[in-house]
mmCIF file of C-alpha atoms in Angstrom:
data_model
loop_
_atom_site.group_PDB
_atom_site.id
_atom_site.type_symbol
_atom_site.label_atom_id
_atom_site.label_comp_id
_atom_site.label_asym_id
_atom_site.label_seq_id
_atom_site.Cartn_x
_atom_site.Cartn_y
_atom_site.Cartn_z
ATOM 1 C CA MET V 238 52.053 52.353 11.394
ATOM 2 C CA THR V 239 51.587 48.710 12.215
ATOM 3 C CA MET V 240 54.184 46.014 12.900
ATOM 4 C CA ASN V 241 57.286 48.144 12.329
ATOM 5 C CA LEU V 242 56.944 48.175 8.555
ATOM 6 C CA LEU V 243 60.190 50.048 7.873
ATOM 7 C CA THR V 244 62.177 47.629 10.011
ATOM 8 C CA LEU V 245 60.568 44.727 8.145
ATOM 9 C CA ILE V 246 61.572 46.240 4.791
ATOM 10 C CA VAL V 247 65.187 46.455 5.923
ATOM 11 C CA LEU V 248 65.388 43.086 7.680
ATOM 12 C CA LEU V 249 63.847 40.896 4.968
ATOM 13 C CA PRO V 250 66.960 40.971 2.725
ATOM 14 C CA LEU V 251 69.143 40.439 5.803
ATOM 15 C CA ALA V 252 67.112 37.312 6.566
ATOM 16 C CA GLY V 253 67.763 36.155 2.994
ATOM 17 C CA PHE V 254 71.493 36.679 3.506
ATOM 18 C CA VAL V 255 71.494 34.663 6.730
ATOM 19 C CA LEU V 256 69.291 31.821 5.424
ATOM 20 C CA ASN V 257 71.125 31.420 2.120
ATOM 21 C CA GLY V 258 74.506 31.882 3.753
ATOM 22 C CA LEU V 259 73.911 29.254 6.416
ATOM 23 C CA ALA V 260 71.624 26.719 4.736
ATOM 24 C CA GLY V 261 71.564 27.465 1.021
ATOM 25 C CA ASN V 262 74.155 24.908 -0.055
ATOM 26 C CA ARG V 263 72.480 22.134 1.956
ATOM 27 C CA LEU V 264 68.913 22.923 0.890
ATOM 28 C CA GLY V 265 69.566 23.441 -2.822
ATOM 29 C CA LYS V 266 68.932 25.948 -5.572
ATOM 30 C CA GLY V 267 65.152 25.833 -5.215
ATOM 31 C CA PHE V 268 65.368 26.994 -1.608
ATOM 32 C CA VAL V 269 67.993 29.610 -2.478
ATOM 33 C CA SER V 270 65.866 30.981 -5.319
ATOM 34 C CA VAL V 271 62.688 31.177 -3.240
ATOM 35 C CA VAL V 272 64.445 32.859 -0.318
ATOM 36 C CA GLY V 273 66.803 34.965 -2.422
ATOM 37 C CA CYS V 274 64.057 36.327 -4.678
ATOM 38 C CA GLY V 275 61.020 35.966 -2.431
ATOM 39 C CA LEU V 276 62.216 38.092 0.475
ATOM 40 C CA PRO V 277 63.182 41.093 -1.711
ATOM 41 C CA ILE V 278 59.776 40.838 -3.417
ATOM 42 C CA VAL V 279 58.068 40.844 -0.009
ATOM 43 C CA ALA V 280 60.227 43.866 0.910
ATOM 44 C CA PHE V 281 58.988 45.593 -2.258
ATOM 45 C CA MET V 282 55.375 44.826 -1.339
ATOM 46 C CA ALA V 283 55.972 46.181 2.180
ATOM 47 C CA THR V 284 57.476 49.309 0.610
ATOM 48 C CA VAL V 285 54.352 49.779 -1.497
ATOM 49 C CA ARG V 286 52.289 49.467 1.671
ATOM 50 C CA ALA V 287 54.477 52.026 3.463
ATOM 51 C CA PHE V 288 54.135 54.329 0.448
ATOM 52 C CA LEU V 289 50.343 54.052 0.660
ATOM 53 C CA GLU V 290 50.525 54.852 4.391
ATOM 54 C CA LEU V 291 52.708 57.856 3.576
ATOM 55 C CA ARG V 292 50.110 59.102 1.089
ATOM 56 C CA ALA V 293 47.347 58.548 3.652
ATOM 57 C CA THR V 294 49.173 60.811 6.114
ATOM 58 C CA GLY V 295 49.258 63.608 3.551
ATOM 59 C CA GLY V 296 52.988 63.184 3.020
ATOM 60 C CA SER V 297 54.028 63.417 6.674
ATOM 61 C CA ALA V 298 57.145 61.312 7.086
ATOM 62 C CA LEU V 299 56.939 57.927 8.774
ATOM 63 C CA LEU V 300 59.497 57.491 11.536
ATOM 64 C CA GLU V 301 60.497 54.285 13.259
ATOM 65 C CA THR V 302 63.051 53.948 16.047
ATOM 66 C CA VAL V 303 64.412 50.434 16.396
ATOM 67 C CA TYR V 304 67.092 50.828 19.038
ATOM 68 C CA THR V 305 68.810 53.544 21.080
ATOM 69 C CA TRP V 306 72.577 53.029 21.230
ATOM 70 C CA ALA V 307 73.382 55.792 23.672
ATOM 71 C CA MET V 308 72.140 59.040 25.165
ATOM 72 C CA VAL V 309 74.538 61.931 25.716
ATOM 73 C CA GLY V 310 72.707 64.799 27.355
ATOM 74 C CA ASP V 311 69.730 65.502 25.125
ATOM 75 C CA PHE V 312 71.330 63.819 22.107
ATOM 76 C CA ARG V 313 70.289 60.264 21.240
ATOM 77 C CA PHE V 314 72.227 57.834 19.046
ATOM 78 C CA GLU V 315 69.520 55.663 17.495
ATOM 79 C CA VAL V 316 68.999 53.058 14.859
ATOM 80 C CA ALA V 317 65.987 54.709 13.271
ATOM 81 C CA PHE V 318 64.368 54.764 9.860
ATOM 82 C CA TYR V 319 62.801 57.747 8.115
ATOM 83 C CA PHE V 320 60.359 57.355 5.236
ATOM 84 C CA ASP V 321 59.451 60.566 3.400
ATOM 85 C CA ARG V 322 58.653 61.160 -0.270
ATOM 86 C CA LEU V 323 62.296 61.037 -1.377
ATOM 87 C CA SER V 324 63.231 57.945 0.635
ATOM 88 C CA ALA V 325 59.949 56.323 -0.472
ATOM 89 C CA LEU V 326 60.929 56.779 -4.118
ATOM 90 C CA MET V 327 64.438 55.456 -3.502
ATOM 91 C CA THR V 328 63.158 52.493 -1.465
ATOM 92 C CA LEU V 329 60.674 51.599 -4.205
ATOM 93 C CA ILE V 330 63.528 51.679 -6.734
ATOM 94 C CA VAL V 331 65.938 49.703 -4.543
ATOM 95 C CA THR V 332 63.430 46.970 -3.666
ATOM 96 C CA GLY V 333 61.669 46.929 -7.049
ATOM 97 C CA VAL V 334 64.730 46.929 -9.308
ATOM 98 C CA GLY V 335 66.604 44.805 -6.745
ATOM 99 C CA SER V 336 63.858 42.163 -6.940
ATOM 100 C CA LEU V 337 64.078 42.135 -10.751
ATOM 101 C CA ILE V 338 67.872 41.733 -10.555
ATOM 102 C CA HIS V 339 67.416 38.823 -8.145
ATOM 103 C CA ILE V 340 64.933 37.156 -10.519
ATOM 104 C CA TYR V 341 67.219 37.700 -13.519
ATOM 105 C CA SER V 342 70.131 36.260 -11.546
ATOM 106 C CA THR V 343 68.382 32.908 -11.117
ATOM 107 C CA GLY V 344 68.918 32.271 -14.821
ATOM 108 C CA TYR V 345 72.269 33.990 -15.117
ATOM 109 C CA MET V 346 73.807 32.040 -12.221
ATOM 110 C CA LYS V 347 71.914 28.746 -12.713
ATOM 111 C CA ASP V 348 75.017 26.672 -13.486
ATOM 112 C CA ASP V 349 77.355 28.285 -10.949
ATOM 113 C CA ALA V 350 78.599 26.076 -8.126
ATOM 114 C CA SER V 351 78.428 29.023 -5.690
ATOM 115 C CA TYR V 352 74.782 29.858 -6.381
ATOM 116 C CA ALA V 353 73.840 30.158 -2.680
ATOM 117 C CA ARG V 354 76.833 32.373 -1.883
ATOM 118 C CA TYR V 355 75.945 34.702 -4.767
ATOM 119 C CA PHE V 356 72.370 35.137 -3.555
ATOM 120 C CA ALA V 357 73.546 35.628 0.011
ATOM 121 C CA TYR V 358 75.820 38.462 -1.193
ATOM 122 C CA LEU V 359 73.061 39.949 -3.355
ATOM 123 C CA ASN V 360 70.651 39.966 -0.395
ATOM 124 C CA LEU V 361 73.371 41.519 1.779
ATOM 125 C CA PHE V 362 73.840 44.288 -0.803
ATOM 126 C CA LEU V 363 70.102 45.000 -0.758
ATOM 127 C CA PHE V 364 70.058 45.120 3.067
ATOM 128 C CA PHE V 365 72.876 47.653 3.235
ATOM 129 C CA MET V 366 71.387 49.727 0.413
ATOM 130 C CA LEU V 367 68.134 49.937 2.388
ATOM 131 C CA LEU V 368 70.051 51.017 5.511
ATOM 132 C CA LEU V 369 71.666 53.745 3.416
ATOM 133 C CA VAL V 370 68.359 54.939 1.953
ATOM 134 C CA LEU V 371 66.175 54.687 5.072
ATOM 135 C CA GLY V 372 68.663 55.601 7.808
ATOM 136 C CA ARG V 373 67.423 58.552 9.832
ATOM 137 C CA SER V 374 70.857 59.510 11.127
ATOM 138 C CA LEU V 375 74.162 59.964 9.363
ATOM 139 C CA LEU V 376 75.556 57.178 11.529
ATOM 140 C CA VAL V 377 73.040 54.633 10.210
ATOM 141 C CA CYS V 378 73.576 55.933 6.669
ATOM 142 C CA PHE V 379 77.321 55.504 7.129
ATOM 143 C CA VAL V 380 76.876 51.883 8.232
ATOM 144 C CA GLY V 381 74.788 51.376 5.085
ATOM 145 C CA TRP V 382 77.467 53.081 2.969
ATOM 146 C CA GLU V 383 80.197 50.851 4.401
ATOM 147 C CA GLY V 384 78.049 47.764 3.925
ATOM 148 C CA VAL V 385 77.316 48.637 0.299
ATOM 149 C CA GLY V 386 81.078 48.942 -0.201
ATOM 150 C CA LEU V 387 81.644 45.533 1.383
ATOM 151 C CA ALA V 388 78.877 43.875 -0.616
ATOM 152 C CA SER V 389 80.153 45.499 -3.826
ATOM 153 C CA TYR V 390 83.598 44.082 -3.108
ATOM 154 C CA LEU V 391 82.105 40.631 -2.510
ATOM 155 C CA LEU V 392 79.993 40.720 -5.686
ATOM 156 C CA ILE V 393 82.610 42.257 -7.989
ATOM 157 C CA GLY V 394 85.241 39.808 -6.771
ATOM 158 C CA PHE V 395 82.756 36.924 -6.654
ATOM 159 C CA TRP V 396 84.842 34.749 -8.993
ATOM 160 C CA PHE V 397 87.971 35.373 -6.949
ATOM 161 C CA GLU V 398 89.806 32.454 -8.566
ATOM 162 C CA ASP V 399 90.219 34.681 -11.657
ATOM 163 C CA PRO V 400 93.020 37.181 -10.893
ATOM 164 C CA ALA V 401 91.415 39.929 -13.001
ATOM 165 C CA LYS V 402 88.114 39.662 -11.134
ATOM 166 C CA ALA V 403 89.864 39.538 -7.769
ATOM 167 C CA ALA V 404 91.823 42.677 -8.739
ATOM 168 C CA ALA V 405 88.571 44.410 -9.764
ATOM 169 C CA GLY V 406 87.100 43.606 -6.350
ATOM 170 C CA LYS V 407 90.136 45.084 -4.610
ATOM 171 C CA LYS V 408 89.935 48.198 -6.806
ATOM 172 C CA ALA V 409 86.264 48.675 -5.875
ATOM 173 C CA PHE V 410 87.115 48.277 -2.206
ATOM 174 C CA ILE V 411 89.922 50.852 -2.367
ATOM 175 C CA THR V 412 87.801 53.289 -4.393
ATOM 176 C CA ASN V 413 85.122 53.065 -1.719
ATOM 177 C CA ARG V 414 87.700 54.195 0.866
ATOM 178 C CA VAL V 415 87.986 57.496 -1.063
ATOM 179 C CA GLY V 416 84.229 57.918 -0.732
ATOM 180 C CA ASP V 417 84.552 57.138 2.974
ATOM 181 C CA ALA V 418 86.853 60.105 3.437
ATOM 182 C CA GLY V 419 84.292 62.438 1.865
ATOM 183 C CA PHE V 420 81.417 60.926 3.829
ATOM 184 C CA LEU V 421 83.282 61.163 7.136
ATOM 185 C CA LEU V 422 84.402 64.733 6.420
ATOM 186 C CA GLY V 423 80.802 65.713 5.703
ATOM 187 C CA MET V 424 79.613 64.015 8.896
ATOM 188 C CA PHE V 425 82.215 65.792 11.008
ATOM 189 C CA LEU V 426 81.422 69.161 9.395
ATOM 190 C CA LEU V 427 77.736 68.728 10.148
#
């Protein structure tokens, strides 16, 4: 596999989060829209390419190690991505449907004063969802799970000036803590 394709798929939405979060308000809605929608679309195209590579290998999973956190004996704690038929399907859905949601959001949010912040949060959600889907280890999946919870809180409570929407964001955050308990219990049992 060339140029760390799986890492690229994951990092493109993160780049959108950083660019729109830091410069979106200064550079305007055109910049935010191009970055916010363009990078997820590029991630979708990279996913299609990875899917074609997966088919070319006869279905043998693609594996990419980005970083090794620690080694304890023979056990390695790594940031690694795993792309098999199931994760390929999920990644195609996440990047494909995510790109359509981003495009739809350009019209839905067009008059909102916090347009750049919304797209930054939406890109952040996509990044964490891709970590969850492509993570090779339970630890990477758990980081993705936690990030999806954070991004959900940020998006659900986006209009935090409205008490009902702020309360809905808090409820989503607390509900995610219940899921955390199950996830952590499963990790410890394994």
